Amino acid sequence: MGQRVLVVDDDPTVSDVVRRYLEREQFSVQLAGDGQAALEAYRQQRPDLVVLDLMLPGIDGLEVCRRLRAQDPGLPIVMLTALGEESDRVLGLEIGADDYVTKPFSPRELVLRVQSVLRRSAPPPAAGELVDGDLRVDVSRRVVTLRGRELALTVREFDLLVFLMRHPGRVLRRAELLEQVWGWTFGDQSTVTVHMRRLREKIEDDPAEPKRILTVWGVGYRYEYA
């Protein structure tokens, strides 16, 4: 078995189906049925990725996501949400989930999302460094520092920043960012909006008056070097 995936869902049927599909792709899978069990499993196993249902007994999925992100900012997290829970989905992305799949879902789609997030979290062989004044991005080590202090970025936030910095001055539409950063040819474009807001909060001196990540109203975003 290869990389370790923790699947957190209180529905044993869903968990078992997800486990079987992931194991077919050579993942090592551990299951947890509630929030407390998920946190304990994380402490014991240190998985490479967590598949996390939002509707859990006891400690709900949003709180589990918040606690995992506080302990391990780079831990890839894929949320499972019910189709109508848009507000919870957006909140989960704001807390730091990297991706989401809505129920009912195709197990094969979930496996592809897991593979995509893990692939993007792995450092490329020779990627170099991006520098914008006091903002430095070591792409190969996936480390971002601002004024010498390391920033805690999620997988998607890091990928988004690198893509923006590699295309300075170019107006990037949300649909293009979804495809290039998330690997989605369709999807909820509010995902991009949420991640942009979180990224600005981490790299801008004043997120309300950004100097690096600029909004092009009605179109998308543009990155400007200092």
PDB file of C-alpha atoms in Angstrom:
ATOM      1  CA  MET A   1       0.000   0.000   0.000  1.00  0.00           C
ATOM      2  CA  GLY A   2       1.082   3.574  -0.700  1.00  0.00           C
ATOM      3  CA  GLN A   3       0.016   6.922   0.704  1.00  0.00           C
ATOM      4  CA  ARG A   4      -2.196   6.986   3.784  1.00  0.00           C
ATOM      5  CA  VAL A   5      -5.758   8.349   3.584  1.00  0.00           C
ATOM      6  CA  LEU A   6      -8.026   8.880   6.588  1.00  0.00           C
ATOM      7  CA  VAL A   7     -11.726   8.647   5.631  1.00  0.00           C
ATOM      8  CA  VAL A   8     -14.082  10.257   8.159  1.00  0.00           C
ATOM      9  CA  ASP A   9     -17.795   9.502   7.707  1.00  0.00           C
ATOM     10  CA  ASP A  10     -20.460   8.221  10.090  1.00  0.00           C
ATOM     11  CA  ASP A  11     -22.167   6.198   7.340  1.00  0.00           C
ATOM     12  CA  PRO A  12     -20.404   2.800   7.270  1.00  0.00           C
ATOM     13  CA  THR A  13     -21.735   2.046   3.774  1.00  0.00           C
ATOM     14  CA  VAL A  14     -20.196   5.218   2.340  1.00  0.00           C
ATOM     15  CA  SER A  15     -16.946   4.630   4.211  1.00  0.00           C
ATOM     16  CA  ASP A  16     -16.663   1.047   2.996  1.00  0.00           C
ATOM     17  CA  VAL A  17     -17.269   1.996  -0.651  1.00  0.00           C
ATOM     18  CA  VAL A  18     -14.726   4.821  -0.483  1.00  0.00           C
ATOM     19  CA  ARG A  19     -12.210   2.534   1.228  1.00  0.00           C
ATOM     20  CA  ARG A  20     -12.522  -0.144  -1.468  1.00  0.00           C
ATOM     21  CA  TYR A  21     -12.107   2.331  -4.321  1.00  0.00           C
ATOM     22  CA  LEU A  22      -9.074   3.953  -2.692  1.00  0.00           C
ATOM     23  CA  GLU A  23      -7.456   0.612  -1.916  1.00  0.00           C
ATOM     24  CA  ARG A  24      -7.831  -0.381  -5.582  1.00  0.00           C
ATOM     25  CA  GLU A  25      -5.538   2.567  -6.337  1.00  0.00           C
ATOM     26  CA  GLN A  26      -3.020   1.317  -3.758  1.00  0.00           C
ATOM     27  CA  PHE A  27      -3.860   3.785  -0.983  1.00  0.00           C
ATOM     28  CA  SER A  28      -3.632   2.688   2.644  1.00  0.00           C
ATOM     29  CA  VAL A  29      -7.002   3.600   4.177  1.00  0.00           C
ATOM     30  CA  GLN A  30      -8.067   4.149   7.777  1.00  0.00           C
ATOM     31  CA  LEU A  31     -11.681   4.830   8.752  1.00  0.00           C
ATOM     32  CA  ALA A  32     -13.151   7.017  11.502  1.00  0.00           C
ATOM     33  CA  GLY A  33     -16.861   7.335  12.286  1.00  0.00           C
ATOM     34  CA  ASP A  34     -16.965  10.587  14.242  1.00  0.00           C
ATOM     35  CA  GLY A  35     -15.001  13.755  14.888  1.00  0.00           C
ATOM     36  CA  GLN A  36     -13.242  12.608  18.038  1.00  0.00           C
ATOM     37  CA  ALA A  37     -12.147   9.361  16.409  1.00  0.00           C
ATOM     38  CA  ALA A  38     -10.874  11.356  13.431  1.00  0.00           C
ATOM     39  CA  LEU A  39      -8.681  13.580  15.596  1.00  0.00           C
ATOM     40  CA  GLU A  40      -7.309  10.577  17.460  1.00  0.00           C
ATOM     41  CA  ALA A  41      -6.610   8.723  14.209  1.00  0.00           C
ATOM     42  CA  TYR A  42      -4.760  11.752  12.885  1.00  0.00           C
ATOM     43  CA  ARG A  43      -2.557  11.923  15.993  1.00  0.00           C
ATOM     44  CA  GLN A  44      -1.710   8.224  15.772  1.00  0.00           C
ATOM     45  CA  GLN A  45      -1.330   7.735  12.010  1.00  0.00           C
ATOM     46  CA  ARG A  46      -0.418  11.153  10.535  1.00  0.00           C
ATOM     47  CA  PRO A  47      -2.197  10.467   7.211  1.00  0.00           C
ATOM     48  CA  ASP A  48      -1.114  12.035   3.921  1.00  0.00           C
ATOM     49  CA  LEU A  49      -4.686  13.221   3.238  1.00  0.00           C
ATOM     50  CA  VAL A  50      -8.063  13.342   4.993  1.00  0.00           C
ATOM     51  CA  VAL A  51     -11.458  12.773   3.354  1.00  0.00           C
ATOM     52  CA  LEU A  52     -13.817  14.511   5.764  1.00  0.00           C
ATOM     53  CA  ASP A  53     -17.614  14.494   5.913  1.00  0.00           C
ATOM     54  CA  LEU A  54     -19.076  17.710   7.346  1.00  0.00           C
ATOM     55  CA  MET A  55     -22.083  16.090   9.054  1.00  0.00           C
ATOM     56  CA  LEU A  56     -20.565  14.116  11.923  1.00  0.00           C
ATOM     57  CA  PRO A  57     -21.848  13.196  15.387  1.00  0.00           C
ATOM     58  CA  GLY A  58     -20.152  14.927  18.310  1.00  0.00           C
ATOM     59  CA  ILE A  59     -17.440  17.185  16.909  1.00  0.00           C
ATOM     60  CA  ASP A  60     -18.697  18.193  13.465  1.00  0.00           C
ATOM     61  CA  GLY A  61     -16.612  18.178  10.312  1.00  0.00           C
ATOM     62  CA  LEU A  62     -16.062  21.935  10.247  1.00  0.00           C
ATOM     63  CA  GLU A  63     -14.539  21.865  13.722  1.00  0.00           C
ATOM     64  CA  VAL A  64     -12.448  18.810  12.841  1.00  0.00           C
ATOM     65  CA  CYS A  65     -11.172  20.654   9.765  1.00  0.00           C
ATOM     66  CA  ARG A  66     -10.372  23.719  11.876  1.00  0.00           C
ATOM     67  CA  ARG A  67      -8.403  21.668  14.433  1.00  0.00           C
ATOM     68  CA  LEU A  68      -6.522  19.649  11.811  1.00  0.00           C
ATOM     69  CA  ARG A  69      -5.598  22.803   9.925  1.00  0.00           C
ATOM     70  CA  ALA A  70      -4.312  24.398  13.154  1.00  0.00           C
ATOM     71  CA  GLN A  71      -2.074  21.381  13.816  1.00  0.00           C
ATOM     72  CA  ASP A  72      -0.930  20.822  10.234  1.00  0.00           C
ATOM     73  CA  PRO A  73      -1.447  23.728   7.775  1.00  0.00           C
ATOM     74  CA  GLY A  74      -0.181  21.669   4.834  1.00  0.00           C
ATOM     75  CA  LEU A  75      -2.380  18.607   5.405  1.00  0.00           C
ATOM     76  CA  PRO A  76      -4.535  17.998   2.292  1.00  0.00           C
ATOM     77  CA  ILE A  77      -8.250  17.849   3.181  1.00  0.00           C
ATOM     78  CA  VAL A  78     -11.084  16.875   0.829  1.00  0.00           C
ATOM     79  CA  MET A  79     -14.560  17.595   2.204  1.00  0.00           C
ATOM     80  CA  LEU A  80     -17.744  15.629   1.619  1.00  0.00           C
ATOM     81  CA  THR A  81     -20.851  17.830   1.661  1.00  0.00           C
ATOM     82  CA  ALA A  82     -24.547  17.359   0.965  1.00  0.00           C
ATOM     83  CA  LEU A  83     -25.731  18.905  -2.286  1.00  0.00           C
ATOM     84  CA  GLY A  84     -27.654  21.754  -0.658  1.00  0.00           C
ATOM     85  CA  GLU A  85     -25.059  22.773   1.948  1.00  0.00           C
ATOM     86  CA  GLU A  86     -23.476  25.627  -0.019  1.00  0.00           C
ATOM     87  CA  SER A  87     -22.926  27.803   3.051  1.00  0.00           C
ATOM     88  CA  ASP A  88     -21.178  24.968   4.899  1.00  0.00           C
ATOM     89  CA  ARG A  89     -19.098  24.207   1.826  1.00  0.00           C
ATOM     90  CA  VAL A  90     -17.926  27.808   1.561  1.00  0.00           C
ATOM     91  CA  LEU A  91     -17.203  27.893   5.285  1.00  0.00           C
ATOM     92  CA  GLY A  92     -15.205  24.678   4.979  1.00  0.00           C
ATOM     93  CA  LEU A  93     -13.109  26.215   2.210  1.00  0.00           C
ATOM     94  CA  GLU A  94     -12.571  29.328   4.312  1.00  0.00           C
ATOM     95  CA  ILE A  95     -11.381  27.181   7.221  1.00  0.00           C
ATOM     96  CA  GLY A  96      -8.882  25.529   4.914  1.00  0.00           C
ATOM     97  CA  ALA A  97     -10.234  22.504   3.034  1.00  0.00           C
ATOM     98  CA  ASP A  98      -8.449  22.033  -0.294  1.00  0.00           C
ATOM     99  CA  ASP A  99     -11.280  20.480  -2.272  1.00  0.00           C
ATOM    100  CA  TYR A 100     -14.817  19.171  -1.905  1.00  0.00           C
ATOM    101  CA  VAL A 101     -17.139  16.556  -3.375  1.00  0.00           C
ATOM    102  CA  THR A 102     -20.923  16.812  -3.011  1.00  0.00           C
ATOM    103  CA  LYS A 103     -23.112  13.879  -1.999  1.00  0.00           C
ATOM    104  CA  PRO A 104     -24.317  11.781  -3.700  1.00  0.00           C
ATOM    105  CA  PHE A 105     -20.958  11.383  -5.422  1.00  0.00           C
ATOM    106  CA  SER A 106     -19.184   8.992  -7.720  1.00  0.00           C
ATOM    107  CA  PRO A 107     -16.512   7.083  -5.763  1.00  0.00           C
ATOM    108  CA  ARG A 108     -14.330   7.256  -8.867  1.00  0.00           C
ATOM    109  CA  GLU A 109     -14.636  11.060  -8.890  1.00  0.00           C
ATOM    110  CA  LEU A 110     -13.593  11.176  -5.242  1.00  0.00           C
ATOM    111  CA  VAL A 111     -10.530   9.032  -5.991  1.00  0.00           C
ATOM    112  CA  LEU A 112      -9.573  11.396  -8.825  1.00  0.00           C
ATOM    113  CA  ARG A 113      -9.934  14.405  -6.505  1.00  0.00           C
ATOM    114  CA  VAL A 114      -7.765  12.706  -3.881  1.00  0.00           C
ATOM    115  CA  GLN A 115      -5.106  11.904  -6.473  1.00  0.00           C
ATOM    116  CA  SER A 116      -5.218  15.470  -7.810  1.00  0.00           C
ATOM    117  CA  VAL A 117      -4.748  17.082  -4.386  1.00  0.00           C
ATOM    118  CA  LEU A 118      -1.919  14.707  -3.453  1.00  0.00           C
ATOM    119  CA  ARG A 119      -0.218  15.222  -6.788  1.00  0.00           C
ATOM    120  CA  ARG A 120      -0.286  18.989  -6.332  1.00  0.00           C
ATOM    121  CA  SER A 121       1.003  18.734  -2.768  1.00  0.00           C
ATOM    122  CA  ALA A 122       4.124  16.866  -3.920  1.00  0.00           C
ATOM    123  CA  PRO A 123       7.086  19.132  -4.753  1.00  0.00           C
ATOM    124  CA  PRO A 124       8.116  19.228  -8.406  1.00  0.00           C
ATOM    125  CA  PRO A 125      11.633  17.971  -9.175  1.00  0.00           C
ATOM    126  CA  ALA A 126      13.249  21.326  -9.984  1.00  0.00           C
ATOM    127  CA  ALA A 127      11.001  24.319  -9.576  1.00  0.00           C
ATOM    128  CA  GLY A 128      13.270  27.091  -8.281  1.00  0.00           C
ATOM    129  CA  GLU A 129      12.212  30.161  -6.336  1.00  0.00           C
ATOM    130  CA  LEU A 130       9.807  33.038  -6.923  1.00  0.00           C
ATOM    131  CA  VAL A 131      10.590  36.380  -5.285  1.00  0.00           C
ATOM    132  CA  ASP A 132       8.395  39.462  -4.967  1.00  0.00           C
ATOM    133  CA  GLY A 133      10.132  41.912  -2.633  1.00  0.00           C
ATOM    134  CA  ASP A 134       9.840  40.486   0.883  1.00  0.00           C
ATOM    135  CA  LEU A 135       7.645  37.608  -0.346  1.00  0.00           C
ATOM    136  CA  ARG A 136       9.654  34.505  -1.271  1.00  0.00           C
ATOM    137  CA  VAL A 137       8.292  31.202  -2.578  1.00  0.00           C
ATOM    138  CA  ASP A 138      10.549  28.141  -2.592  1.00  0.00           C
ATOM    139  CA  VAL A 139       8.544  26.072  -5.069  1.00  0.00           C
ATOM    140  CA  SER A 140      10.545  22.858  -4.739  1.00  0.00           C
ATOM    141  CA  ARG A 141      10.240  22.831  -0.927  1.00  0.00           C
ATOM    142  CA  ARG A 142       6.709  24.324  -0.956  1.00  0.00           C
ATOM    143  CA  VAL A 143       7.724  26.985   1.565  1.00  0.00           C
ATOM    144  CA  VAL A 144       6.501  30.594   1.523  1.00  0.00           C
ATOM    145  CA  THR A 145       8.064  33.322   3.664  1.00  0.00           C
ATOM    146  CA  LEU A 146       7.032  36.945   4.138  1.00  0.00           C
ATOM    147  CA  ARG A 147       9.628  39.229   5.708  1.00  0.00           C
ATOM    148  CA  GLY A 148      11.508  36.112   6.789  1.00  0.00           C
ATOM    149  CA  ARG A 149       8.527  34.515   8.534  1.00  0.00           C
ATOM    150  CA  GLU A 150       7.172  31.251   7.147  1.00  0.00           C
ATOM    151  CA  LEU A 151       3.493  31.374   6.205  1.00  0.00           C
ATOM    152  CA  ALA A 152       1.039  28.535   6.811  1.00  0.00           C
ATOM    153  CA  LEU A 153      -0.561  27.950   3.403  1.00  0.00           C
ATOM    154  CA  THR A 154      -2.815  25.081   2.404  1.00  0.00           C
ATOM    155  CA  VAL A 155      -2.078  22.989  -0.688  1.00  0.00           C
ATOM    156  CA  ARG A 156      -4.503  24.964  -2.856  1.00  0.00           C
ATOM    157  CA  GLU A 157      -3.397  28.344  -1.494  1.00  0.00           C
ATOM    158  CA  PHE A 158       0.215  27.512  -2.325  1.00  0.00           C
ATOM    159  CA  ASP A 159      -0.651  26.323  -5.842  1.00  0.00           C
ATOM    160  CA  LEU A 160      -2.792  29.401  -6.418  1.00  0.00           C
ATOM    161  CA  LEU A 161      -0.017  31.765  -5.318  1.00  0.00           C
ATOM    162  CA  VAL A 162       2.560  30.042  -7.534  1.00  0.00           C
ATOM    163  CA  PHE A 163       0.257  30.184 -10.553  1.00  0.00           C
ATOM    164  CA  LEU A 164      -0.462  33.879  -9.976  1.00  0.00           C
ATOM    165  CA  MET A 165       3.214  34.746  -9.543  1.00  0.00           C
ATOM    166  CA  ARG A 166       4.127  32.856 -12.706  1.00  0.00           C
ATOM    167  CA  HIS A 167       1.612  34.908 -14.715  1.00  0.00           C
ATOM    168  CA  PRO A 168       2.134  38.489 -13.502  1.00  0.00           C
ATOM    169  CA  GLY A 169       0.120  41.267 -15.123  1.00  0.00           C
ATOM    170  CA  ARG A 170      -2.209  38.827 -16.836  1.00  0.00           C
ATOM    171  CA  VAL A 171      -5.939  38.905 -16.074  1.00  0.00           C
ATOM    172  CA  LEU A 172      -6.919  35.405 -14.960  1.00  0.00           C
ATOM    173  CA  ARG A 173     -10.571  34.415 -15.066  1.00  0.00           C
ATOM    174  CA  ARG A 174     -12.023  32.314 -12.270  1.00  0.00           C
ATOM    175  CA  ALA A 175     -12.864  29.506 -14.704  1.00  0.00           C
ATOM    176  CA  GLU A 176      -9.244  29.431 -15.873  1.00  0.00           C
ATOM    177  CA  LEU A 177      -7.961  29.313 -12.303  1.00  0.00           C
ATOM    178  CA  LEU A 178     -10.358  26.457 -11.502  1.00  0.00           C
ATOM    179  CA  GLU A 179      -8.974  24.493 -14.420  1.00  0.00           C
ATOM    180  CA  GLN A 180      -5.286  25.307 -13.953  1.00  0.00           C
ATOM    181  CA  VAL A 181      -5.044  25.161 -10.137  1.00  0.00           C
ATOM    182  CA  TRP A 182      -7.836  22.787  -9.160  1.00  0.00           C
ATOM    183  CA  GLY A 183      -7.891  20.681 -12.326  1.00  0.00           C
ATOM    184  CA  TRP A 184     -11.654  21.218 -12.740  1.00  0.00           C
ATOM    185  CA  THR A 185     -13.190  21.902 -16.135  1.00  0.00           C
ATOM    186  CA  PHE A 186     -16.381  22.932 -14.328  1.00  0.00           C
ATOM    187  CA  GLY A 187     -17.294  23.704 -10.735  1.00  0.00           C
ATOM    188  CA  ASP A 188     -18.348  26.319  -8.211  1.00  0.00           C
ATOM    189  CA  GLN A 189     -16.310  29.455  -8.941  1.00  0.00           C
ATOM    190  CA  SER A 190     -16.900  30.718  -5.389  1.00  0.00           C
ATOM    191  CA  THR A 191     -14.147  28.234  -4.487  1.00  0.00           C
ATOM    192  CA  VAL A 192     -11.672  30.579  -6.200  1.00  0.00           C
ATOM    193  CA  THR A 193     -13.132  33.631  -4.441  1.00  0.00           C
ATOM    194  CA  VAL A 194     -12.777  32.029  -1.010  1.00  0.00           C
ATOM    195  CA  HIS A 195      -9.181  30.959  -1.616  1.00  0.00           C
ATOM    196  CA  MET A 196      -8.249  34.395  -2.973  1.00  0.00           C
ATOM    197  CA  ARG A 197      -9.608  36.013   0.167  1.00  0.00           C
ATOM    198  CA  ARG A 198      -7.662  33.633   2.399  1.00  0.00           C
ATOM    199  CA  LEU A 199      -4.490  34.140   0.379  1.00  0.00           C
ATOM    200  CA  ARG A 200      -4.778  37.922   0.561  1.00  0.00           C
ATOM    201  CA  GLU A 201      -5.175  37.716   4.331  1.00  0.00           C
ATOM    202  CA  LYS A 202      -1.809  35.955   4.485  1.00  0.00           C
ATOM    203  CA  ILE A 203       0.341  37.884   1.996  1.00  0.00           C
ATOM    204  CA  GLU A 204      -1.145  41.395   1.872  1.00  0.00           C
ATOM    205  CA  ASP A 205      -0.391  44.081   4.473  1.00  0.00           C
ATOM    206  CA  ASP A 206      -3.991  45.277   4.094  1.00  0.00           C
ATOM    207  CA  PRO A 207      -6.263  42.639   2.491  1.00  0.00           C
ATOM    208  CA  ALA A 208      -8.938  45.296   1.948  1.00  0.00           C
ATOM    209  CA  GLU A 209      -6.473  47.312  -0.168  1.00  0.00           C
ATOM    210  CA  PRO A 210      -4.369  44.612  -1.837  1.00  0.00           C
ATOM    211  CA  LYS A 211      -1.173  45.555  -3.679  1.00  0.00           C
ATOM    212  CA  ARG A 212      -0.290  42.141  -5.085  1.00  0.00           C
ATOM    213  CA  ILE A 213      -3.521  40.275  -5.874  1.00  0.00           C
ATOM    214  CA  LEU A 214      -5.798  42.729  -7.645  1.00  0.00           C
ATOM    215  CA  THR A 215      -9.445  42.165  -8.549  1.00  0.00           C
ATOM    216  CA  VAL A 216     -10.456  42.919 -12.121  1.00  0.00           C
ATOM    217  CA  TRP A 217     -14.180  43.466 -11.559  1.00  0.00           C
ATOM    218  CA  GLY A 218     -16.458  41.237 -13.578  1.00  0.00           C
ATOM    219  CA  VAL A 219     -13.508  39.289 -14.988  1.00  0.00           C
ATOM    220  CA  GLY A 220     -11.104  37.790 -12.437  1.00  0.00           C
ATOM    221  CA  TYR A 221      -7.755  38.609 -10.835  1.00  0.00           C
ATOM    222  CA  ARG A 222      -4.311  39.957 -11.723  1.00  0.00           C
ATOM    223  CA  TYR A 223      -1.004  39.581  -9.855  1.00  0.00           C
ATOM    224  CA  GLU A 224       1.311  42.592  -9.720  1.00  0.00           C
ATOM    225  CA  TYR A 225       4.908  42.391  -8.464  1.00  0.00           C
ATOM    226  CA  ALA A 226       5.999  45.096  -6.035  1.00  0.00           C
TER     227      ALA A 226
END
